[in-house]
Amino acid sequence: QVQLVESGGGIVQPGGSLRLSCEASGGSLQNSVIGWFRQAPGKGRKAVACISYREGVRQYVDSVKGRFTISRDDAKNTGYLQMNNLKPEDTGTYYCAIAEWRPWFCDEDFGPDVTFSDAWGQGTQVTVSV
């Protein structure tokens, strides 16, 4: 059973940057789609970005395009989310999750209501505030 641990959250001013990490143990991410999700205060959890294990396909929701970059390092069994030009509306708890052997979880249909089911981390808090 793969276990995921997120890190890298914090408090940042608008326009700032953070880099989140999602480290896996107990199994390899090599054949998994990695997704990042966030849950704003008082709201449901929404997908933000994904990266496939095939050909490095990446997808983003519209609200983060051009500001967030998802990446992965399978040698380190870790996924990343680089967040630039952060806005107050990016505040929330960020989770990573995986979908094993299902590349279609990160295709052109990827959107905020997509959810993964194989493994989730415990979340890391991101607060964007003056």
PDB file of C-alpha atoms in Angstrom:
ATOM      1  CA  GLN A   1       0.000   0.000   0.000  1.00  0.00           C
ATOM      2  CA  VAL A   2       1.500   3.291  -1.108  1.00  0.00           C
ATOM      3  CA  GLN A   3       1.585   6.040   1.486  1.00  0.00           C
ATOM      4  CA  LEU A   4       1.900   9.691   0.526  1.00  0.00           C
ATOM      5  CA  VAL A   5       3.245  12.572   2.574  1.00  0.00           C
ATOM      6  CA  GLU A   6       2.921  16.187   1.460  1.00  0.00           C
ATOM      7  CA  SER A   7       5.213  18.968   2.579  1.00  0.00           C
ATOM      8  CA  GLY A   8       6.162  22.497   1.633  1.00  0.00           C
ATOM      9  CA  GLY A   9       3.079  24.400   2.663  1.00  0.00           C
ATOM     10  CA  GLY A  10       3.258  27.668   4.531  1.00  0.00           C
ATOM     11  CA  ILE A  11       2.174  31.276   4.729  1.00  0.00           C
ATOM     12  CA  VAL A  12       3.057  33.530   1.835  1.00  0.00           C
ATOM     13  CA  GLN A  13       2.076  36.966   0.606  1.00  0.00           C
ATOM     14  CA  PRO A  14       0.159  37.436  -2.646  1.00  0.00           C
ATOM     15  CA  GLY A  15       2.529  37.124  -5.555  1.00  0.00           C
ATOM     16  CA  GLY A  16       4.782  34.754  -3.661  1.00  0.00           C
ATOM     17  CA  SER A  17       5.776  31.194  -4.431  1.00  0.00           C
ATOM     18  CA  LEU A  18       5.768  27.808  -2.757  1.00  0.00           C
ATOM     19  CA  ARG A  19       6.875  24.375  -3.848  1.00  0.00           C
ATOM     20  CA  LEU A  20       4.909  21.426  -2.535  1.00  0.00           C
ATOM     21  CA  SER A  21       6.311  17.911  -2.433  1.00  0.00           C
ATOM     22  CA  CYS A  22       4.515  14.577  -2.347  1.00  0.00           C
ATOM     23  CA  GLU A  23       6.787  11.758  -1.245  1.00  0.00           C
ATOM     24  CA  ALA A  24       5.667   8.163  -1.626  1.00  0.00           C
ATOM     25  CA  SER A  25       6.677   5.133   0.389  1.00  0.00           C
ATOM     26  CA  GLY A  26       5.615   1.503   0.359  1.00  0.00           C
ATOM     27  CA  GLY A  27       5.484   1.378  -3.409  1.00  0.00           C
ATOM     28  CA  SER A  28       6.570   3.039  -6.611  1.00  0.00           C
ATOM     29  CA  LEU A  29       4.943   6.003  -8.330  1.00  0.00           C
ATOM     30  CA  GLN A  30       6.359   4.832 -11.626  1.00  0.00           C
ATOM     31  CA  ASN A  31       3.011   3.658 -12.990  1.00  0.00           C
ATOM     32  CA  SER A  32       0.753   6.165 -11.287  1.00  0.00           C
ATOM     33  CA  VAL A  33      -0.891   9.377 -12.289  1.00  0.00           C
ATOM     34  CA  ILE A  34      -0.129  11.965  -9.603  1.00  0.00           C
ATOM     35  CA  GLY A  35      -2.750  14.560  -8.813  1.00  0.00           C
ATOM     36  CA  TRP A  36      -2.831  17.638  -6.626  1.00  0.00           C
ATOM     37  CA  PHE A  37      -6.039  18.754  -5.000  1.00  0.00           C
ATOM     38  CA  ARG A  38      -6.978  21.576  -2.692  1.00  0.00           C
ATOM     39  CA  GLN A  39      -9.702  22.229  -0.208  1.00  0.00           C
ATOM     40  CA  ALA A  40     -10.492  25.843   0.559  1.00  0.00           C
ATOM     41  CA  PRO A  41     -11.957  26.701   3.954  1.00  0.00           C
ATOM     42  CA  GLY A  42     -15.594  25.651   4.087  1.00  0.00           C
ATOM     43  CA  LYS A  43     -15.549  24.136   0.618  1.00  0.00           C
ATOM     44  CA  GLY A  44     -15.134  20.755  -0.978  1.00  0.00           C
ATOM     45  CA  ARG A  45     -11.906  19.304  -2.291  1.00  0.00           C
ATOM     46  CA  LYS A  46     -11.145  20.157  -5.914  1.00  0.00           C
ATOM     47  CA  ALA A  47      -8.555  18.924  -8.355  1.00  0.00           C
ATOM     48  CA  VAL A  48      -5.845  21.371  -9.376  1.00  0.00           C
ATOM     49  CA  ALA A  49      -3.326  19.549 -11.567  1.00  0.00           C
ATOM     50  CA  CYS A  50      -2.207  16.112 -12.656  1.00  0.00           C
ATOM     51  CA  ILE A  51       0.763  14.491 -14.324  1.00  0.00           C
ATOM     52  CA  SER A  52       0.646  11.168 -16.081  1.00  0.00           C
ATOM     53  CA  TYR A  53       3.302   8.489 -16.093  1.00  0.00           C
ATOM     54  CA  ARG A  54       2.991   8.331 -19.863  1.00  0.00           C
ATOM     55  CA  GLU A  55       4.891  10.886 -21.906  1.00  0.00           C
ATOM     56  CA  GLY A  56       4.766  13.404 -19.068  1.00  0.00           C
ATOM     57  CA  VAL A  57       1.232  14.536 -19.899  1.00  0.00           C
ATOM     58  CA  ARG A  58       0.153  17.381 -17.641  1.00  0.00           C
ATOM     59  CA  GLN A  59      -3.236  18.968 -17.086  1.00  0.00           C
ATOM     60  CA  TYR A  60      -4.281  22.007 -15.070  1.00  0.00           C
ATOM     61  CA  VAL A  61      -7.537  23.585 -14.075  1.00  0.00           C
ATOM     62  CA  ASP A  62      -8.062  27.014 -15.579  1.00  0.00           C
ATOM     63  CA  SER A  63      -7.578  28.940 -12.350  1.00  0.00           C
ATOM     64  CA  VAL A  64      -3.933  27.839 -12.001  1.00  0.00           C
ATOM     65  CA  LYS A  65      -2.788  27.656 -15.618  1.00  0.00           C
ATOM     66  CA  GLY A  66       0.334  29.703 -16.173  1.00  0.00           C
ATOM     67  CA  ARG A  67       1.035  29.927 -12.435  1.00  0.00           C
ATOM     68  CA  PHE A  68       1.370  26.323 -11.228  1.00  0.00           C
ATOM     69  CA  THR A  69       3.660  23.639 -12.596  1.00  0.00           C
ATOM     70  CA  ILE A  70       3.342  19.968 -11.726  1.00  0.00           C
ATOM     71  CA  SER A  71       6.316  17.662 -12.063  1.00  0.00           C
ATOM     72  CA  ARG A  72       7.603  14.322 -10.877  1.00  0.00           C
ATOM     73  CA  ASP A  73      10.881  12.599 -10.123  1.00  0.00           C
ATOM     74  CA  ASP A  74      10.282   8.871 -10.206  1.00  0.00           C
ATOM     75  CA  ALA A  75      13.851   8.164  -9.083  1.00  0.00           C
ATOM     76  CA  LYS A  76      12.994   9.987  -5.859  1.00  0.00           C
ATOM     77  CA  ASN A  77       9.447   8.617  -5.796  1.00  0.00           C
ATOM     78  CA  THR A  78       8.213  12.181  -5.395  1.00  0.00           C
ATOM     79  CA  GLY A  79       5.807  14.541  -7.084  1.00  0.00           C
ATOM     80  CA  TYR A  80       5.932  18.314  -6.945  1.00  0.00           C
ATOM     81  CA  LEU A  81       3.704  21.325  -7.387  1.00  0.00           C
ATOM     82  CA  GLN A  82       5.479  24.615  -8.010  1.00  0.00           C
ATOM     83  CA  MET A  83       3.095  27.470  -7.264  1.00  0.00           C
ATOM     84  CA  ASN A  84       3.999  30.966  -8.440  1.00  0.00           C
ATOM     85  CA  ASN A  85       2.142  34.262  -8.301  1.00  0.00           C
ATOM     86  CA  LEU A  86      -0.018  32.959  -5.501  1.00  0.00           C
ATOM     87  CA  LYS A  87      -3.365  34.593  -4.847  1.00  0.00           C
ATOM     88  CA  PRO A  88      -5.536  34.679  -1.711  1.00  0.00           C
ATOM     89  CA  GLU A  89      -7.993  32.342  -3.431  1.00  0.00           C
ATOM     90  CA  ASP A  90      -5.245  29.699  -3.579  1.00  0.00           C
ATOM     91  CA  THR A  91      -5.496  29.357   0.191  1.00  0.00           C
ATOM     92  CA  GLY A  92      -6.417  25.897   1.387  1.00  0.00           C
ATOM     93  CA  THR A  93      -5.209  22.466   2.321  1.00  0.00           C
ATOM     94  CA  TYR A  94      -3.358  20.810  -0.537  1.00  0.00           C
ATOM     95  CA  TYR A  95      -3.418  17.058  -1.001  1.00  0.00           C
ATOM     96  CA  CYS A  96      -1.673  14.744  -3.384  1.00  0.00           C
ATOM     97  CA  ALA A  97      -3.189  11.501  -4.585  1.00  0.00           C
ATOM     98  CA  ILE A  98      -2.444   8.810  -7.101  1.00  0.00           C
ATOM     99  CA  ALA A  99      -4.270   6.690  -9.648  1.00  0.00           C
ATOM    100  CA  GLU A 100      -2.322   3.566 -10.530  1.00  0.00           C
ATOM    101  CA  TRP A 101      -2.282   2.194 -14.077  1.00  0.00           C
ATOM    102  CA  ARG A 102      -4.989   4.620 -15.185  1.00  0.00           C
ATOM    103  CA  PRO A 103      -3.528   7.267 -17.507  1.00  0.00           C
ATOM    104  CA  TRP A 104      -7.022   8.392 -18.475  1.00  0.00           C
ATOM    105  CA  PHE A 105      -7.262  10.116 -15.079  1.00  0.00           C
ATOM    106  CA  CYS A 106      -4.985  12.789 -16.549  1.00  0.00           C
ATOM    107  CA  ASP A 107      -6.370  13.455 -19.988  1.00  0.00           C
ATOM    108  CA  GLU A 108      -8.244  16.285 -21.685  1.00  0.00           C
ATOM    109  CA  ASP A 109     -11.275  15.600 -19.471  1.00  0.00           C
ATOM    110  CA  PHE A 110      -9.346  16.454 -16.295  1.00  0.00           C
ATOM    111  CA  GLY A 111     -11.155  19.084 -14.297  1.00  0.00           C
ATOM    112  CA  PRO A 112     -11.845  20.298 -10.766  1.00  0.00           C
ATOM    113  CA  ASP A 113     -14.348  17.520 -10.007  1.00  0.00           C
ATOM    114  CA  VAL A 114     -11.999  14.643 -10.828  1.00  0.00           C
ATOM    115  CA  THR A 115     -11.094  12.504  -7.836  1.00  0.00           C
ATOM    116  CA  PHE A 116      -8.515   9.767  -7.332  1.00  0.00           C
ATOM    117  CA  SER A 117      -8.998   6.693  -5.210  1.00  0.00           C
ATOM    118  CA  ASP A 118      -5.782   4.762  -4.711  1.00  0.00           C
ATOM    119  CA  ALA A 119      -3.935   6.746  -2.065  1.00  0.00           C
ATOM    120  CA  TRP A 120      -4.084  10.170  -0.451  1.00  0.00           C
ATOM    121  CA  GLY A 121      -1.730  12.187   1.679  1.00  0.00           C
ATOM    122  CA  GLN A 122      -2.668  13.975   4.877  1.00  0.00           C
ATOM    123  CA  GLY A 123      -2.456  17.429   3.333  1.00  0.00           C
ATOM    124  CA  THR A 124      -0.324  20.512   3.747  1.00  0.00           C
ATOM    125  CA  GLN A 125      -1.714  23.967   4.499  1.00  0.00           C
ATOM    126  CA  VAL A 126      -1.147  26.894   2.160  1.00  0.00           C
ATOM    127  CA  THR A 127      -2.177  30.361   3.274  1.00  0.00           C
ATOM    128  CA  VAL A 128      -1.874  33.355   0.972  1.00  0.00           C
ATOM    129  CA  SER A 129      -2.394  36.570   2.872  1.00  0.00           C
ATOM    130  CA  VAL A 130      -0.989  40.053   3.243  1.00  0.00           C
TER     131      VAL A 130
END
